[in-house]
CSV table of C-alpha atoms and ligand atoms in Angstrom, one decimal:
chain,number,residue,atom,x,y,z
A,1,MET,CA,-63.1,-51.8,-0.3
A,2,ARG,CA,-62.6,-54.2,-3.2
A,3,ARG,CA,-61.4,-57.7,-2.1
A,4,ILE,CA,-59.1,-59.4,-4.6
A,5,LEU,CA,-57.8,-62.9,-4.7
A,6,VAL,CA,-54.4,-63.5,-6.5
A,7,THR,CA,-53.7,-67.2,-7.1
A,8,GLY,CA,-50.0,-67.8,-7.7
A,9,GLY,CA,-49.4,-64.5,-5.8
A,10,ALA,CA,-46.0,-65.6,-4.4
A,11,GLY,CA,-44.6,-66.0,-7.9
A,12,PHE,CA,-42.7,-63.6,-10.1
A,13,ILE,CA,-45.8,-61.8,-11.7
A,14,GLY,CA,-48.1,-62.5,-8.8
A,15,SER,CA,-45.9,-60.8,-6.2
A,16,HIS,CA,-45.6,-57.6,-8.2
A,17,LEU,CA,-49.4,-57.7,-8.8
A,18,CYS,CA,-50.2,-58.1,-5.1
A,19,GLU,CA,-47.9,-55.1,-4.3
A,20,ARG,CA,-49.5,-52.9,-7.0
A,21,LEU,CA,-53.1,-53.8,-5.9
A,22,LEU,CA,-52.2,-52.9,-2.3
A,23,GLU,CA,-50.8,-49.6,-3.5
A,24,TYR,CA,-54.2,-48.9,-5.2
A,25,GLY,CA,-55.9,-49.5,-1.8
A,26,PHE,CA,-57.4,-52.9,-2.4
A,27,GLU,CA,-57.6,-55.8,0.1
A,28,VAL,CA,-55.5,-58.6,-1.3
A,29,THR,CA,-55.4,-62.3,-0.6
A,30,CYS,CA,-52.4,-64.1,-2.0
A,31,LEU,CA,-53.0,-67.9,-2.5
A,32,ASP,CA,-50.0,-70.1,-3.4
A,33,ASN,CA,-48.7,-73.6,-3.0
A,34,PHE,CA,-45.1,-72.3,-3.2
A,35,PHE,CA,-44.1,-74.7,-6.0
A,36,THR,CA,-42.2,-72.1,-7.9
A,37,GLY,CA,-43.1,-69.1,-5.9
A,38,ALA,CA,-41.5,-68.1,-2.6
A,39,LYS,CA,-42.4,-66.4,0.7
A,40,LYS,CA,-39.4,-64.1,0.2
A,41,ASN,CA,-41.2,-62.5,-2.8
A,42,ILE,CA,-44.0,-61.3,-0.6
A,43,ILE,CA,-42.4,-61.2,2.8
A,44,HIS,CA,-42.4,-57.4,2.8
A,45,LEU,CA,-46.2,-57.4,2.4
A,46,LEU,CA,-46.9,-59.7,5.3
A,47,ASP,CA,-47.4,-56.8,7.8
A,48,HIS,CA,-49.7,-54.9,5.6
A,49,PRO,CA,-53.1,-54.7,7.3
A,50,TYR,CA,-54.9,-55.5,4.0
A,51,PHE,CA,-52.7,-58.3,2.9
A,52,GLU,CA,-53.4,-62.0,3.6
A,53,LEU,CA,-51.4,-65.1,2.7
A,54,VAL,CA,-53.0,-68.5,2.2
A,55,ARG,CA,-51.0,-71.7,1.5
A,56,HIS,CA,-53.3,-73.7,-0.8
A,57,ASP,CA,-53.1,-75.7,-4.0
A,58,ILE,CA,-55.8,-74.7,-6.5
A,59,ILE,CA,-56.3,-78.3,-7.7
A,60,MET,CA,-58.4,-78.4,-4.5
A,61,PRO,CA,-61.5,-76.2,-4.3
A,62,TYR,CA,-61.2,-72.9,-2.3
A,63,PHE,CA,-63.9,-70.7,-1.1
A,64,MET,CA,-63.9,-67.1,0.1
A,65,GLU,CA,-66.0,-63.9,-0.5
A,66,VAL,CA,-64.2,-61.9,-3.1
A,67,ASP,CA,-64.9,-59.3,-5.8
A,68,GLU,CA,-62.1,-60.1,-8.3
A,69,ILE,CA,-59.8,-63.1,-9.0
A,70,TYR,CA,-56.5,-63.0,-10.9
A,71,ASN,CA,-55.8,-66.6,-11.7
A,72,LEU,CA,-52.1,-66.8,-12.1
A,73,ALA,CA,-51.3,-70.1,-10.4
A,74,CYS,CA,-49.3,-72.3,-12.8
A,75,PRO,CA,-45.5,-72.9,-13.2
A,76,ALA,CA,-44.5,-70.8,-16.2
A,77,SER,CA,-40.9,-71.8,-17.2
A,78,PRO,CA,-40.4,-74.9,-19.5
A,79,GLU,CA,-38.1,-76.5,-16.9
A,80,HIS,CA,-40.6,-76.1,-14.1
A,81,TYR,CA,-43.8,-77.0,-16.0
A,82,GLN,CA,-42.2,-80.1,-17.4
A,83,PHE,CA,-40.9,-81.2,-14.0
A,84,ASN,CA,-44.3,-82.7,-13.2
A,85,ALA,CA,-46.3,-82.4,-16.4
A,86,ILE,CA,-49.4,-84.0,-15.0
A,87,LYS,CA,-49.5,-81.6,-12.1
A,88,THR,CA,-49.2,-78.8,-14.6
A,89,ILE,CA,-52.3,-79.9,-16.5
A,90,LYS,CA,-54.2,-80.4,-13.3
A,91,THR,CA,-53.3,-76.9,-12.2
A,92,SER,CA,-54.4,-75.3,-15.4
A,93,VAL,CA,-57.6,-77.4,-15.9
A,94,MET,CA,-58.8,-78.4,-12.4
A,95,GLY,CA,-57.4,-75.2,-10.8
A,96,THR,CA,-59.2,-73.0,-13.4
A,97,ILE,CA,-62.4,-74.9,-12.9
A,98,HIS,CA,-62.2,-74.3,-9.2
A,99,MET,CA,-61.5,-70.6,-9.7
A,100,LEU,CA,-64.3,-70.2,-12.3
A,101,GLY,CA,-66.6,-72.1,-9.9
A,102,LEU,CA,-65.7,-69.7,-7.1
A,103,ALA,CA,-66.3,-66.7,-9.4
A,104,LYS,CA,-69.7,-68.1,-10.4
A,105,ARG,CA,-70.6,-68.7,-6.7
A,106,VAL,CA,-69.7,-65.3,-5.4
A,107,HIS,CA,-70.3,-63.3,-8.6
A,108,ALA,CA,-66.7,-62.2,-8.9
A,109,LYS,CA,-64.9,-61.1,-12.0
A,110,ILE,CA,-62.0,-63.4,-13.0
A,111,LEU,CA,-58.9,-62.7,-15.1
A,112,GLN,CA,-57.2,-65.7,-16.5
A,113,ALA,CA,-53.4,-65.4,-17.1
A,114,SER,CA,-53.2,-67.2,-20.5
A,115,THR,CA,-50.1,-67.2,-22.6
A,116,SER,CA,-48.6,-66.7,-26.1
A,117,GLU,CA,-47.9,-70.5,-26.0
A,118,ILE,CA,-51.6,-70.7,-27.1
A,119,TYR,CA,-50.1,-70.0,-30.6
A,120,GLY,CA,-47.5,-72.8,-30.3
A,121,ASP,CA,-44.9,-72.5,-33.0
A,122,PRO,CA,-46.9,-69.9,-34.9
A,123,GLN,CA,-47.3,-69.9,-38.7
A,124,VAL,CA,-48.8,-66.4,-38.6
A,125,HIS,CA,-46.6,-63.5,-37.7
A,126,PRO,CA,-47.1,-61.4,-35.7
A,127,GLN,CA,-49.8,-63.2,-33.8
A,128,THR,CA,-53.2,-61.7,-33.6
A,129,GLU,CA,-55.9,-63.0,-31.3
A,130,GLU,CA,-57.9,-64.5,-34.3
A,131,TYR,CA,-55.1,-66.9,-35.0
A,132,TRP,CA,-55.9,-70.4,-33.6
A,133,GLY,CA,-52.3,-71.5,-33.2
A,134,HIS,CA,-50.0,-74.3,-34.2
A,135,VAL,CA,-49.6,-76.5,-31.1
A,136,ASN,CA,-48.2,-80.1,-30.8
A,137,PRO,CA,-50.8,-81.8,-28.6
A,138,ILE,CA,-48.5,-84.6,-27.5
A,139,GLY,CA,-45.1,-83.0,-27.1
A,140,ILE,CA,-43.1,-82.0,-24.0
A,141,ARG,CA,-44.6,-78.5,-24.0
A,142,SER,CA,-48.1,-79.7,-24.4
A,143,CYS,CA,-48.9,-80.0,-20.7
A,144,TYR,CA,-48.5,-76.2,-20.5
A,145,ASP,CA,-49.8,-75.2,-23.9
A,146,GLU,CA,-52.8,-77.5,-24.0
A,147,GLY,CA,-53.5,-76.9,-20.3
A,148,LYS,CA,-53.7,-73.2,-20.9
A,149,ARG,CA,-55.8,-73.7,-24.1
A,150,CYS,CA,-58.3,-75.7,-22.1
A,151,ALA,CA,-58.3,-73.1,-19.4
A,152,GLU,CA,-59.4,-70.5,-22.1
A,153,THR,CA,-62.1,-72.9,-23.3
A,154,LEU,CA,-63.3,-73.2,-19.7
A,155,CYS,CA,-63.4,-69.5,-19.3
A,156,MET,CA,-65.5,-69.0,-22.4
A,157,ASP,CA,-67.9,-71.9,-21.4
A,158,TYR,CA,-68.4,-70.4,-18.0
A,159,LEU,CA,-69.2,-67.1,-19.7
A,160,ARG,CA,-71.6,-68.7,-22.2
A,161,GLN,CA,-73.3,-71.1,-19.7
A,162,ASN,CA,-73.1,-69.2,-16.4
A,163,LYS,CA,-72.6,-65.6,-17.4
A,164,VAL,CA,-69.4,-65.5,-15.4
A,165,ARG,CA,-67.5,-62.2,-16.1
A,166,VAL,CA,-64.2,-63.5,-17.5
A,167,LYS,CA,-61.2,-61.6,-18.8
A,168,ILE,CA,-58.5,-63.6,-20.7
A,169,ILE,CA,-55.1,-62.1,-21.4
A,170,ARG,CA,-52.4,-63.8,-23.4
A,171,ILE,CA,-49.1,-62.8,-21.8
A,172,PHE,CA,-46.0,-62.8,-24.0
A,173,ASN,CA,-42.5,-63.4,-22.5
A,174,THR,CA,-42.3,-61.2,-19.4
A,175,TYR,CA,-39.2,-60.5,-17.3
A,176,GLY,CA,-38.1,-58.4,-14.4
A,177,PRO,CA,-36.9,-58.5,-10.8
A,178,ARG,CA,-38.0,-61.5,-8.7
A,179,MET,CA,-37.7,-64.0,-11.5
A,180,ASN,CA,-36.6,-67.3,-10.1
A,181,PRO,CA,-32.9,-67.5,-11.0
A,182,ASP,CA,-33.1,-71.3,-11.3
A,183,ASP,CA,-36.2,-71.6,-13.4
A,184,GLY,CA,-34.3,-71.8,-16.7
A,185,ARG,CA,-36.0,-68.9,-18.5
A,186,VAL,CA,-33.8,-67.1,-21.0
A,187,VAL,CA,-33.6,-63.6,-19.5
A,188,SER,CA,-32.7,-64.8,-15.9
A,189,ASN,CA,-30.4,-67.5,-17.2
A,190,PHE,CA,-28.4,-65.1,-19.4
A,191,ILE,CA,-28.1,-62.4,-16.7
A,192,VAL,CA,-27.1,-64.8,-13.9
A,193,GLN,CA,-24.6,-66.6,-16.2
A,194,ALA,CA,-23.1,-63.2,-17.3
A,195,LEU,CA,-22.8,-62.0,-13.7
A,196,ARG,CA,-21.2,-65.2,-12.6
A,197,GLY,CA,-18.7,-65.2,-15.5
A,198,LYS,CA,-20.2,-68.5,-16.8
A,199,GLU,CA,-20.9,-69.2,-20.5
A,200,LEU,CA,-24.2,-68.0,-21.8
A,201,THR,CA,-26.2,-71.0,-23.0
A,202,VAL,CA,-27.9,-70.2,-26.4
A,203,TYR,CA,-30.1,-73.1,-27.5
A,204,GLY,CA,-30.0,-73.9,-31.2
A,205,ASP,CA,-28.3,-71.2,-33.3
A,206,GLY,CA,-30.0,-68.4,-31.5
A,207,SER,CA,-31.9,-67.2,-34.5
A,208,GLN,CA,-35.3,-68.0,-32.9
A,209,THR,CA,-37.1,-64.9,-31.7
A,210,ARG,CA,-39.0,-63.7,-28.7
A,211,SER,CA,-40.5,-60.3,-27.8
A,212,PHE,CA,-39.7,-59.3,-24.2
A,213,GLN,CA,-42.0,-57.3,-22.0
A,214,TYR,CA,-41.0,-55.7,-18.7
A,215,ILE,CA,-43.2,-56.6,-15.7
A,216,ASP,CA,-44.5,-53.0,-15.1
A,217,ASP,CA,-46.0,-52.9,-18.6
A,218,LEU,CA,-47.8,-56.2,-18.0
A,219,LEU,CA,-49.2,-55.1,-14.7
A,220,GLU,CA,-50.7,-52.0,-16.3
A,221,GLY,CA,-52.2,-54.0,-19.1
A,222,MET,CA,-53.5,-56.6,-16.7
A,223,MET,CA,-55.2,-54.2,-14.4
A,224,ARG,CA,-56.7,-52.2,-17.2
A,225,MET,CA,-58.1,-55.5,-18.6
A,226,MET,CA,-59.7,-56.2,-15.2
A,227,GLY,CA,-61.3,-52.8,-15.3
A,228,THR,CA,-63.0,-53.2,-18.7
A,229,LYS,CA,-66.7,-53.4,-19.1
A,230,ASP,CA,-68.4,-56.7,-18.5
A,231,ASP,CA,-68.8,-57.4,-22.2
A,232,VAL,CA,-65.0,-57.5,-22.8
A,233,ALA,CA,-63.8,-61.0,-22.3
A,234,GLY,CA,-60.9,-61.2,-24.7
A,235,PRO,CA,-58.6,-62.9,-25.3
A,236,VAL,CA,-56.3,-60.0,-25.6
A,237,ASN,CA,-52.5,-60.1,-26.3
A,238,ILE,CA,-50.4,-58.3,-23.7
A,239,GLY,CA,-46.7,-58.1,-24.8
A,240,ASN,CA,-44.0,-55.9,-26.2
A,241,PRO,CA,-43.9,-56.1,-30.0
A,242,ARG,CA,-40.2,-55.4,-30.3
A,243,GLU,CA,-38.8,-58.7,-31.4
A,244,PHE,CA,-35.2,-59.9,-30.8
A,245,THR,CA,-33.3,-63.0,-31.7
A,246,ILE,CA,-32.0,-65.0,-28.7
A,247,LYS,CA,-28.5,-64.4,-29.9
A,248,GLU,CA,-29.1,-60.6,-29.9
A,249,LEU,CA,-30.4,-60.9,-26.4
A,250,ALA,CA,-27.3,-62.7,-25.3
A,251,GLU,CA,-25.1,-60.1,-26.9
A,252,LEU,CA,-27.0,-57.3,-25.2
A,253,VAL,CA,-26.8,-58.9,-21.8
A,254,LEU,CA,-23.0,-59.3,-22.3
A,255,GLU,CA,-22.7,-55.7,-23.2
A,256,MET,CA,-24.8,-54.3,-20.4
A,257,THR,CA,-23.2,-56.4,-17.7
A,258,GLY,CA,-19.7,-55.8,-19.0
A,259,SER,CA,-19.2,-59.6,-18.6
A,260,LYS,CA,-16.3,-61.4,-20.3
A,261,SER,CA,-18.4,-64.6,-20.6
A,262,LYS,CA,-18.5,-66.4,-23.9
A,263,ILE,CA,-21.6,-67.7,-25.7
A,264,THR,CA,-21.9,-71.5,-26.0
A,265,TYR,CA,-24.4,-73.3,-28.2
A,266,LYS,CA,-26.6,-76.1,-26.9
A,267,PRO,CA,-29.3,-78.2,-28.7
A,268,LEU,CA,-32.6,-76.6,-29.3
A,269,PRO,CA,-35.3,-78.2,-27.1
A,270,GLN,CA,-38.2,-80.1,-28.8
A,271,ASP,CA,-41.0,-77.9,-30.1
A,272,ASP,CA,-39.2,-74.6,-29.2
A,273,PRO,CA,-41.1,-71.9,-31.2
A,274,ILE,CA,-39.1,-70.3,-33.9
A,275,GLN,CA,-40.7,-66.9,-33.7
A,276,ARG,CA,-43.0,-64.9,-31.5
A,277,GLN,CA,-44.3,-61.4,-31.7
A,278,PRO,CA,-47.6,-60.0,-30.4
A,279,ASP,CA,-49.9,-57.9,-32.4
A,280,ILE,CA,-51.2,-55.5,-29.7
A,281,SER,CA,-53.7,-53.5,-31.7
A,282,LEU,CA,-56.6,-55.0,-29.8
A,283,ALA,CA,-55.1,-54.2,-26.4
A,284,ASN,CA,-54.4,-50.7,-27.6
A,285,ARG,CA,-58.0,-50.2,-28.7
A,286,LEU,CA,-59.7,-51.9,-25.6
A,287,LEU,CA,-57.4,-50.7,-22.9
A,288,ASP,CA,-57.2,-46.9,-23.3
A,289,ASP,CA,-54.3,-46.8,-25.7
A,290,TRP,CA,-52.2,-49.2,-23.6
A,291,LYS,CA,-48.8,-50.0,-25.0
A,292,PRO,CA,-45.5,-51.0,-23.4
A,293,MET,CA,-43.5,-48.0,-22.2
A,294,ILE,CA,-40.3,-49.7,-21.1
A,295,THR,CA,-37.6,-50.6,-23.6
A,296,LEU,CA,-35.6,-53.9,-23.3
A,297,GLU,CA,-32.5,-51.9,-22.4
A,298,GLU,CA,-34.3,-50.1,-19.5
A,299,GLY,CA,-36.0,-53.2,-18.3
A,300,LEU,CA,-32.8,-55.3,-18.4
A,301,GLN,CA,-30.9,-52.6,-16.4
A,302,LYS,CA,-33.4,-52.9,-13.6
A,303,THR,CA,-33.3,-56.7,-13.8
A,304,ILE,CA,-29.5,-56.8,-13.8
A,305,GLU,CA,-29.4,-54.6,-10.7
A,306,TYR,CA,-31.8,-57.0,-9.0
A,307,PHE,CA,-29.8,-60.1,-9.8
A,308,LYS,CA,-26.5,-58.4,-8.7
A,309,GLU,CA,-28.1,-57.9,-5.3
A,310,THR,CA,-29.5,-61.4,-5.2
A,311,ILE,CA,-26.2,-63.0,-6.1
A,312,LYS,CA,-24.4,-60.8,-3.5
A,313,LYS,CA,-26.7,-62.2,-0.8
B,1,NAD,P1,-44.1,-68.2,-11.5
B,1,NAD,O1,-43.7,-69.7,-11.6
B,1,NAD,O2,-43.1,-67.3,-10.8
B,1,NAD,O3,-45.4,-68.1,-10.7
B,1,NAD,C1,-46.4,-69.1,-10.6
B,1,NAD,C2,-46.9,-69.1,-9.2
B,1,NAD,O4,-48.0,-70.1,-9.1
B,1,NAD,C3,-45.9,-69.6,-8.2
B,1,NAD,O5,-45.9,-68.8,-7.0
B,1,NAD,C4,-46.3,-71.0,-7.9
B,1,NAD,O6,-45.9,-71.5,-6.6
B,1,NAD,C5,-47.8,-70.9,-8.0
B,1,NAD,N1,-48.5,-72.2,-8.3
B,1,NAD,C6,-48.2,-73.1,-9.2
B,1,NAD,N2,-49.0,-74.2,-9.2
B,1,NAD,C7,-49.9,-73.9,-8.2
B,1,NAD,C8,-51.1,-74.6,-7.7
B,1,NAD,N3,-51.4,-75.8,-8.1
B,1,NAD,N4,-51.7,-74.0,-6.6
B,1,NAD,C9,-51.4,-72.8,-6.1
B,1,NAD,N5,-50.3,-72.1,-6.6
B,1,NAD,C10,-49.6,-72.7,-7.6
B,1,NAD,O7,-44.5,-67.8,-12.9
B,1,NAD,P2,-44.9,-66.3,-13.5
B,1,NAD,O8,-44.0,-66.0,-14.5
B,1,NAD,O9,-45.1,-65.4,-12.3
B,1,NAD,O10,-46.3,-66.7,-14.1
B,1,NAD,C11,-47.5,-66.4,-13.6
B,1,NAD,C12,-48.7,-66.7,-14.5
B,1,NAD,O11,-48.5,-66.0,-15.7
B,1,NAD,C13,-48.7,-68.2,-14.9
B,1,NAD,O12,-50.0,-68.6,-15.0
B,1,NAD,C14,-48.1,-68.2,-16.3
B,1,NAD,O13,-48.5,-69.2,-17.1
B,1,NAD,C15,-48.5,-66.8,-16.8
B,1,NAD,N6,-47.6,-66.4,-17.9
B,1,NAD,C16,-46.4,-65.9,-17.6
B,1,NAD,C17,-45.5,-65.5,-18.6
B,1,NAD,C18,-44.1,-65.0,-18.3
B,1,NAD,O14,-43.4,-64.7,-19.3
B,1,NAD,N7,-43.7,-64.8,-17.1
B,1,NAD,C19,-45.9,-65.6,-19.9
B,1,NAD,C20,-47.2,-66.1,-20.2
B,1,NAD,C21,-48.0,-66.5,-19.2
B,2,UDP,N1,-33.2,-70.2,-24.3
B,2,UDP,C1,-31.8,-70.2,-24.6
B,2,UDP,N2,-31.0,-70.4,-23.5
B,2,UDP,C2,-31.4,-70.5,-22.2
B,2,UDP,C3,-32.8,-70.5,-22.0
B,2,UDP,C4,-33.7,-70.4,-23.0
B,2,UDP,O1,-31.4,-70.1,-25.7
B,2,UDP,O2,-30.5,-70.6,-21.3
B,2,UDP,C5,-34.1,-70.0,-25.5
B,2,UDP,C6,-35.2,-71.1,-25.6
B,2,UDP,O3,-34.8,-72.2,-26.3
B,2,UDP,C7,-36.3,-70.3,-26.3
B,2,UDP,C8,-36.1,-68.8,-25.8
B,2,UDP,O4,-34.7,-68.8,-25.3
B,2,UDP,O5,-36.0,-70.3,-27.7
B,2,UDP,C9,-37.0,-68.4,-24.7
B,2,UDP,O6,-37.0,-69.4,-23.7
B,2,UDP,P1,-37.8,-69.3,-22.3
B,2,UDP,O7,-37.7,-70.6,-21.6
B,2,UDP,O8,-37.4,-68.1,-21.6
B,2,UDP,O9,-39.3,-69.0,-22.8
B,2,UDP,P2,-40.3,-69.7,-23.9
B,2,UDP,O10,-39.6,-70.7,-24.7
B,2,UDP,O11,-41.4,-70.3,-23.0
B,2,UDP,O12,-40.8,-68.6,-24.7
């Protein structure tokens, strides 16, 4: 049976991934320091005979015999990754070194959860993997953007120097049930604000764009990437190319929740990217015709249901 380590496994994406891997019959170890993740995300898995939970911080080395590593540990929302910026860089850089070191030692494959933030505030649209990006190295988002860029560098150097089998995916804005309602990301913010009858906080004039991917589409892309031949390292964009302005998203959430909330405008945070849309032709070619299957309307419906239940509790 394949043994799989998921770092950041108690977070939003990690908890869904652990669940999916167990469904496929793998043995899963979830490692997390619970900074932004929570036990409640994986509590339903604790009795599973092939699930194991380890409280550990990846800025410290970790050793176990394992066949595959999904390296997801890292706070992902601007609010949380800026809360302790130095820790965020340590997680991306030292944490990734430790996971790559482990992969090297036990001959495991490793998938790195990289991000569309690699492209910064992109001047090429839509973003292809060849684009090197437009990132401010000293701004408030840099701890995350540059940390993740360095993590990609490390992956490629471990591949070139030590022949570690690395797989890099660049994840574009992903949403779904189990997002942390307090982490400040736009989809969770708007839904929770709408359900509570509070004003929806649009930053700037709301004309900036994002392309939103539902969690199930990401999981499919991620697992297919792990299953590619050893000579496929990426990076590969995984996202939904349908692009929306933030104002359109706010209006859609209001319509779908039937909320009477109003929209209020707040200042745009520093270095907030103006546009973002993945070119997914590489993913489509390498990952057996992978493409997102779930529309924003379908995904939002499921996410709204989840937050309704959470708020009730
Ligand atoms: P999340 O905050 O819900 O999950 C991150 C998890 O990592 C949490 O459980 C947290 O406690 C854990 N963690 C953080 N630092 C750690 C450390 N030093 N040691 C051990 N565990 C640690 O965020 P998410 O949305 O699930 O993101 C998961 C990964 O995917 C992150 O690496 C993120 O950068 C990447 N990603 C996510 C998105 C997205 O839209 N959700 C987009 C691009 C990339
Ligand atoms: N945003 C917003 N209101 C909010 C939260 C976010 O208008 O309450 C905007 C934010 O400025 C950005 C976009 O929504 O332009 C996506 O923000 P998020 O933090 O979800 O992700 P990221 O900026 O990392 O793509």
